[in-house]
mmCIF file of C-alpha atoms in Angstrom:
data_model
loop_
_atom_site.group_PDB
_atom_site.id
_atom_site.type_symbol
_atom_site.label_atom_id
_atom_site.label_comp_id
_atom_site.label_asym_id
_atom_site.label_seq_id
_atom_site.Cartn_x
_atom_site.Cartn_y
_atom_site.Cartn_z
ATOM 1 C CA GLU A 277 -12.304 -6.496 15.234
ATOM 2 C CA ALA A 278 -13.197 -3.073 13.626
ATOM 3 C CA GLY A 279 -10.781 -1.999 10.807
ATOM 4 C CA VAL A 280 -9.069 1.341 9.956
ATOM 5 C CA ALA A 281 -11.617 3.832 9.423
ATOM 6 C CA GLN A 282 -11.203 6.882 7.493
ATOM 7 C CA SER A 283 -13.380 10.053 6.531
ATOM 8 C CA PRO A 284 -14.406 11.496 4.236
ATOM 9 C CA ARG A 285 -14.491 8.865 1.760
ATOM 10 C CA TYR A 286 -14.495 11.471 -1.111
ATOM 11 C CA LYS A 287 -13.623 15.252 -1.374
ATOM 12 C CA ILE A 288 -13.600 17.691 -4.106
ATOM 13 C CA ILE A 289 -12.056 21.071 -3.513
ATOM 14 C CA GLU A 290 -10.618 23.959 -5.684
ATOM 15 C CA LYS A 291 -6.945 24.533 -5.660
ATOM 16 C CA ARG A 292 -5.672 26.820 -2.938
ATOM 17 C CA GLN A 293 -8.327 25.613 -0.619
ATOM 18 C CA SER A 294 -7.410 23.629 2.508
ATOM 19 C CA VAL A 295 -8.622 19.990 3.192
ATOM 20 C CA ALA A 296 -8.321 17.671 6.271
ATOM 21 C CA PHE A 297 -8.692 13.854 6.495
ATOM 22 C CA TRP A 298 -9.282 11.827 9.373
ATOM 23 C CA CYS A 299 -7.975 8.380 10.320
ATOM 24 C CA ASN A 300 -8.983 6.120 13.334
ATOM 25 C CA PRO A 301 -6.587 2.964 13.519
ATOM 26 C CA ILE A 302 -7.192 -0.471 14.989
ATOM 27 C CA SER A 303 -7.301 -0.313 18.695
ATOM 28 C CA GLY A 304 -4.087 -1.000 20.225
ATOM 29 C CA HIS A 305 -2.050 -0.381 17.208
ATOM 30 C CA ALA A 306 0.807 1.876 18.047
ATOM 31 C CA THR A 307 2.119 2.728 14.527
ATOM 32 C CA LEU A 308 0.028 4.630 11.947
ATOM 33 C CA TYR A 309 0.916 5.368 8.380
ATOM 34 C CA TRP A 310 -0.356 8.062 5.847
ATOM 35 C CA TYR A 311 0.253 6.943 2.325
ATOM 36 C CA GLN A 312 -0.555 9.013 -0.993
ATOM 37 C CA GLN A 313 -1.690 6.985 -4.086
ATOM 38 C CA ILE A 314 -1.753 9.030 -7.244
ATOM 39 C CA LEU A 315 -3.684 7.179 -10.077
ATOM 40 C CA GLY A 316 -1.595 4.754 -11.840
ATOM 41 C CA GLN A 317 1.033 4.726 -9.193
ATOM 42 C CA GLY A 318 1.701 2.498 -5.899
ATOM 43 C CA PRO A 319 1.236 4.076 -2.628
ATOM 44 C CA LYS A 320 3.964 6.309 -1.301
ATOM 45 C CA LEU A 321 4.593 6.773 2.356
ATOM 46 C CA LEU A 322 3.918 10.281 3.570
ATOM 47 C CA ILE A 323 4.547 9.880 7.255
ATOM 48 C CA GLN A 324 4.815 7.229 9.952
ATOM 49 C CA PHE A 325 3.942 7.785 13.645
ATOM 50 C CA GLN A 326 4.904 5.511 16.576
ATOM 51 C CA ASN A 327 2.448 6.480 19.240
ATOM 52 C CA ASN A 328 2.263 10.171 18.965
ATOM 53 C CA GLY A 329 5.770 10.614 17.766
ATOM 54 C CA VAL A 330 6.977 11.031 14.159
ATOM 55 C CA VAL A 331 9.253 8.114 12.723
ATOM 56 C CA ASP A 332 9.631 9.089 9.259
ATOM 57 C CA ASP A 333 8.337 12.061 7.389
ATOM 58 C CA SER A 334 11.006 12.335 4.768
ATOM 59 C CA GLN A 335 8.513 12.360 1.963
ATOM 60 C CA LEU A 336 6.070 14.694 3.331
ATOM 61 C CA PRO A 337 5.711 18.180 1.362
ATOM 62 C CA LYS A 338 6.146 20.116 4.701
ATOM 63 C CA ASP A 339 5.238 23.457 2.958
ATOM 64 C CA ARG A 340 1.778 22.371 2.540
ATOM 65 C CA PHE A 341 1.136 19.216 4.343
ATOM 66 C CA SER A 342 0.929 18.640 8.000
ATOM 67 C CA ALA A 343 -0.033 15.775 10.144
ATOM 68 C CA GLU A 344 -0.658 15.141 13.702
ATOM 69 C CA ARG A 345 -1.726 12.133 16.099
ATOM 70 C CA LEU A 346 -2.938 13.229 19.236
ATOM 71 C CA LYS A 347 -2.885 11.070 22.291
ATOM 72 C CA GLY A 348 -1.426 8.146 20.078
ATOM 73 C CA VAL A 349 -4.692 7.262 18.715
ATOM 74 C CA ASP A 350 -6.475 9.090 15.927
ATOM 75 C CA SER A 351 -4.651 10.989 13.253
ATOM 76 C CA THR A 352 -5.238 13.958 10.988
ATOM 77 C CA LEU A 353 -3.640 14.830 7.503
ATOM 78 C CA LYS A 354 -4.159 18.376 6.354
ATOM 79 C CA ILE A 355 -3.228 20.002 2.947
ATOM 80 C CA GLN A 356 -3.180 23.905 2.835
ATOM 81 C CA PRO A 357 -3.199 25.202 0.172
ATOM 82 C CA ALA A 358 -4.026 22.294 -2.183
ATOM 83 C CA LYS A 359 -2.382 22.081 -5.599
ATOM 84 C CA LEU A 360 -3.837 20.229 -8.695
ATOM 85 C CA GLU A 361 -1.178 17.448 -8.254
ATOM 86 C CA ASP A 362 -2.514 16.626 -4.877
ATOM 87 C CA SER A 363 -5.334 14.919 -6.591
ATOM 88 C CA ALA A 364 -4.967 11.285 -5.184
ATOM 89 C CA VAL A 365 -6.249 8.649 -2.801
ATOM 90 C CA TYR A 366 -4.971 9.085 0.780
ATOM 91 C CA LEU A 367 -4.359 5.943 2.566
ATOM 92 C CA CYS A 368 -4.133 5.451 6.420
ATOM 93 C CA ALA A 369 -2.731 2.327 7.814
ATOM 94 C CA SER A 370 -2.014 0.922 11.228
ATOM 95 C CA SER A 371 0.104 -1.873 12.729
ATOM 96 C CA PHE A 372 0.694 -3.156 16.086
ATOM 97 C CA GLY A 373 4.342 -2.091 16.614
ATOM 98 C CA THR A 374 7.615 -1.522 14.772
ATOM 99 C CA GLY A 375 11.083 -3.039 15.255
ATOM 100 C CA GLY A 376 10.413 -6.274 13.456
ATOM 101 C CA PHE A 377 7.439 -7.398 11.144
ATOM 102 C CA TYR A 378 3.997 -6.193 11.998
ATOM 103 C CA GLU A 379 1.381 -6.414 9.155
ATOM 104 C CA GLN A 380 0.003 -3.117 8.048
ATOM 105 C CA TYR A 381 -3.927 -2.894 7.947
ATOM 106 C CA PHE A 382 -5.240 -0.425 5.421
ATOM 107 C CA GLY A 383 -8.191 1.652 5.627
ATOM 108 C CA PRO A 384 -10.506 2.291 2.509
ATOM 109 C CA GLY A 385 -8.854 5.560 1.620
ATOM 110 C CA THR A 386 -10.122 9.157 0.911
ATOM 111 C CA ARG A 387 -10.267 9.989 -2.749
ATOM 112 C CA LEU A 388 -9.296 13.833 -3.288
ATOM 113 C CA THR A 389 -10.011 15.742 -6.261
ATOM 114 C CA VAL A 390 -8.633 19.199 -6.788
ATOM 115 C CA THR A 391 -9.999 21.190 -9.564
ATOM 116 C CA ALA B 169 16.690 3.051 -0.507
ATOM 117 C CA GLN B 170 14.637 0.310 -2.104
ATOM 118 C CA SER B 171 12.661 0.318 -5.177
ATOM 119 C CA VAL B 172 10.144 -2.091 -7.035
ATOM 120 C CA THR B 173 9.469 -2.743 -10.664
ATOM 121 C CA GLN B 174 6.238 -4.252 -11.906
ATOM 122 C CA LEU B 175 6.681 -4.436 -15.512
ATOM 123 C CA ASP B 176 3.006 -5.252 -16.573
ATOM 124 C CA SER B 177 0.390 -2.655 -15.744
ATOM 125 C CA GLN B 178 -2.398 -4.857 -16.857
ATOM 126 C CA VAL B 179 -2.631 -8.630 -17.383
ATOM 127 C CA PRO B 180 -5.805 -10.384 -18.926
ATOM 128 C CA VAL B 181 -6.332 -14.027 -18.216
ATOM 129 C CA PHE B 182 -8.985 -16.414 -19.301
ATOM 130 C CA GLU B 183 -10.629 -18.071 -16.292
ATOM 131 C CA GLU B 184 -8.967 -21.345 -15.035
ATOM 132 C CA ALA B 185 -5.747 -20.378 -16.883
ATOM 133 C CA PRO B 186 -2.398 -19.836 -14.905
ATOM 134 C CA VAL B 187 -1.092 -16.395 -14.215
ATOM 135 C CA GLU B 188 2.317 -14.884 -13.384
ATOM 136 C CA LEU B 189 2.512 -11.331 -12.145
ATOM 137 C CA ARG B 190 6.246 -10.219 -12.228
ATOM 138 C CA CYS B 191 7.846 -8.194 -9.422
ATOM 139 C CA ASN B 192 11.507 -7.101 -9.329
ATOM 140 C CA TYR B 193 13.258 -5.081 -6.557
ATOM 141 C CA SER B 194 16.401 -3.328 -5.924
ATOM 142 C CA SER B 195 17.944 -2.876 -2.486
ATOM 143 C CA SER B 196 21.486 -2.585 -0.795
ATOM 144 C CA VAL B 197 20.431 -4.391 2.265
ATOM 145 C CA SER B 198 18.278 -7.234 3.233
ATOM 146 C CA VAL B 199 14.634 -7.095 2.624
ATOM 147 C CA TYR B 200 11.182 -8.330 3.316
ATOM 148 C CA LEU B 201 8.815 -8.749 0.380
ATOM 149 C CA PHE B 202 5.100 -8.442 0.164
ATOM 150 C CA TRP B 203 2.295 -8.700 -2.323
ATOM 151 C CA TYR B 204 -0.719 -6.741 -1.549
ATOM 152 C CA VAL B 205 -4.265 -7.040 -3.309
ATOM 153 C CA GLN B 206 -6.870 -4.503 -3.895
ATOM 154 C CA TYR B 207 -10.436 -5.753 -4.885
ATOM 155 C CA PRO B 208 -12.645 -3.225 -6.440
ATOM 156 C CA ASN B 209 -13.805 -0.475 -4.119
ATOM 157 C CA GLN B 210 -11.919 -2.100 -1.105
ATOM 158 C CA GLY B 211 -8.809 -1.219 0.831
ATOM 159 C CA LEU B 212 -5.341 -2.815 0.464
ATOM 160 C CA GLN B 213 -4.908 -6.258 1.787
ATOM 161 C CA LEU B 214 -1.830 -8.293 2.561
ATOM 162 C CA LEU B 215 -1.867 -11.473 0.250
ATOM 163 C CA LEU B 216 1.325 -13.120 1.187
ATOM 164 C CA LYS B 217 4.875 -12.181 2.585
ATOM 165 C CA TYR B 218 8.489 -13.506 2.505
ATOM 166 C CA LEU B 219 10.321 -12.625 5.727
ATOM 167 C CA SER B 220 13.013 -15.349 5.906
ATOM 168 C CA GLY B 221 13.204 -19.192 5.608
ATOM 169 C CA SER B 222 11.565 -21.070 2.693
ATOM 170 C CA THR B 223 11.833 -19.016 -0.641
ATOM 171 C CA LEU B 224 8.233 -20.348 -1.524
ATOM 172 C CA VAL B 225 5.274 -18.638 0.259
ATOM 173 C CA GLU B 226 1.676 -19.386 -0.408
ATOM 174 C CA SER B 227 -1.545 -17.556 0.336
ATOM 175 C CA ILE B 228 -4.775 -19.248 1.451
ATOM 176 C CA ASN B 229 -6.498 -18.539 -1.879
ATOM 177 C CA GLY B 230 -4.157 -20.386 -4.077
ATOM 178 C CA PHE B 231 -1.378 -17.814 -4.939
ATOM 179 C CA GLU B 232 2.242 -18.486 -4.380
ATOM 180 C CA ALA B 233 5.446 -16.395 -4.738
ATOM 181 C CA GLU B 234 9.032 -17.393 -4.768
ATOM 182 C CA PHE B 235 11.780 -15.163 -3.584
ATOM 183 C CA ASN B 236 14.894 -15.162 -5.955
ATOM 184 C CA LYS B 237 17.796 -13.441 -4.406
ATOM 185 C CA SER B 238 20.078 -13.675 -7.489
ATOM 186 C CA GLN B 239 17.520 -12.472 -9.739
ATOM 187 C CA THR B 240 15.938 -9.986 -7.082
ATOM 188 C CA SER B 241 12.556 -11.131 -8.121
ATOM 189 C CA PHE B 242 9.201 -12.161 -6.330
ATOM 190 C CA HIS B 243 7.058 -13.079 -8.980
ATOM 191 C CA LEU B 244 3.358 -14.106 -7.922
ATOM 192 C CA ARG B 245 1.803 -17.044 -9.718
ATOM 193 C CA LYS B 246 -1.514 -18.938 -9.495
ATOM 194 C CA PRO B 247 -2.051 -22.084 -11.567
ATOM 195 C CA SER B 248 -5.904 -21.491 -12.210
ATOM 196 C CA VAL B 249 -7.502 -18.110 -11.805
ATOM 197 C CA HIS B 250 -11.113 -17.397 -10.901
ATOM 198 C CA ILE B 251 -13.256 -14.588 -11.677
ATOM 199 C CA SER B 252 -12.982 -13.463 -8.068
ATOM 200 C CA ASP B 253 -9.219 -12.884 -8.440
ATOM 201 C CA THR B 254 -9.998 -9.860 -10.456
ATOM 202 C CA ALA B 255 -8.005 -7.100 -8.697
ATOM 203 C CA GLU B 256 -5.044 -4.880 -8.592
ATOM 204 C CA TYR B 257 -1.884 -6.582 -7.244
ATOM 205 C CA PHE B 258 0.828 -4.642 -5.762
ATOM 206 C CA CYS B 259 4.326 -5.937 -4.911
ATOM 207 C CA ALA B 260 6.306 -4.106 -2.017
ATOM 208 C CA VAL B 261 9.479 -4.246 -0.272
ATOM 209 C CA SER B 262 10.789 -2.969 3.096
ATOM 210 C CA GLU B 263 14.100 -3.104 4.766
ATOM 211 C CA SER B 264 14.400 -6.109 7.175
ATOM 212 C CA GLY B 265 14.757 -4.983 10.788
ATOM 213 C CA GLY B 266 13.917 -1.419 9.722
ATOM 214 C CA ASN B 267 10.893 0.644 10.501
ATOM 215 C CA GLU B 268 8.541 -1.191 8.199
ATOM 216 C CA LYS B 269 8.454 1.335 5.727
ATOM 217 C CA LEU B 270 6.829 0.026 2.457
ATOM 218 C CA THR B 271 8.005 0.797 -0.826
ATOM 219 C CA PHE B 272 5.333 -0.258 -3.412
ATOM 220 C CA GLY B 273 5.385 -1.006 -7.222
ATOM 221 C CA THR B 274 3.058 0.719 -9.523
ATOM 222 C CA GLY B 275 0.607 -2.287 -9.595
ATOM 223 C CA THR B 276 -0.765 -4.837 -12.148
ATOM 224 C CA ARG B 277 -4.366 -4.944 -12.825
ATOM 225 C CA LEU B 278 -5.556 -8.597 -13.156
ATOM 226 C CA THR B 279 -8.393 -8.953 -15.294
ATOM 227 C CA ILE B 280 -10.188 -12.522 -15.503
ATOM 228 C CA ILE B 281 -11.945 -13.286 -18.881
ATOM 229 C CA PRO B 282 -14.779 -15.657 -18.507
#
């Protein structure tokens, strides 16, 4: 079974530029998560999708971050414009469902450096 | 809202010695508890979980954790560590019956000394 795929693995941009990350979840997984992991901290949930609907985006900085999950499969997370404090690893995870316990499977992450 | 505290950011241990990684949580509702492991240059993997039932849970590679409701703790232990256990370990909590939103601690880097 293929795992969660993310690209790119690394990205370096200057502040005020825009950037986009892509995630392909495990086939058949209805729920998709984006986490932000700043160096020295644990992952923090940014947004959770159930199919192509948003379940929780309470911690997403909506003035600069946006995310979509077209057709309930792949997802894209965008930052526009980027700030220095956005430097972090962006993790995508997927799970089979919601409303009980379903293990979340994590991708390798995208390491973003904003200079 | 939930929160997780991992008091030790780094734990060095000699090979074959025992180890305990501490985790305390705060929540006003019933919770599920997890330990995730991140090996060097790899993604997060679920190590073990407590959902209900027996308060002692075990992983396939010799780790165990015990849910202590009165102390709001979920410490991770292994009686004898191996070089391959070198990794970062994250404790996490989610609201039972909720939307599986995970709240993570800041992580503990376990370094095994040969």
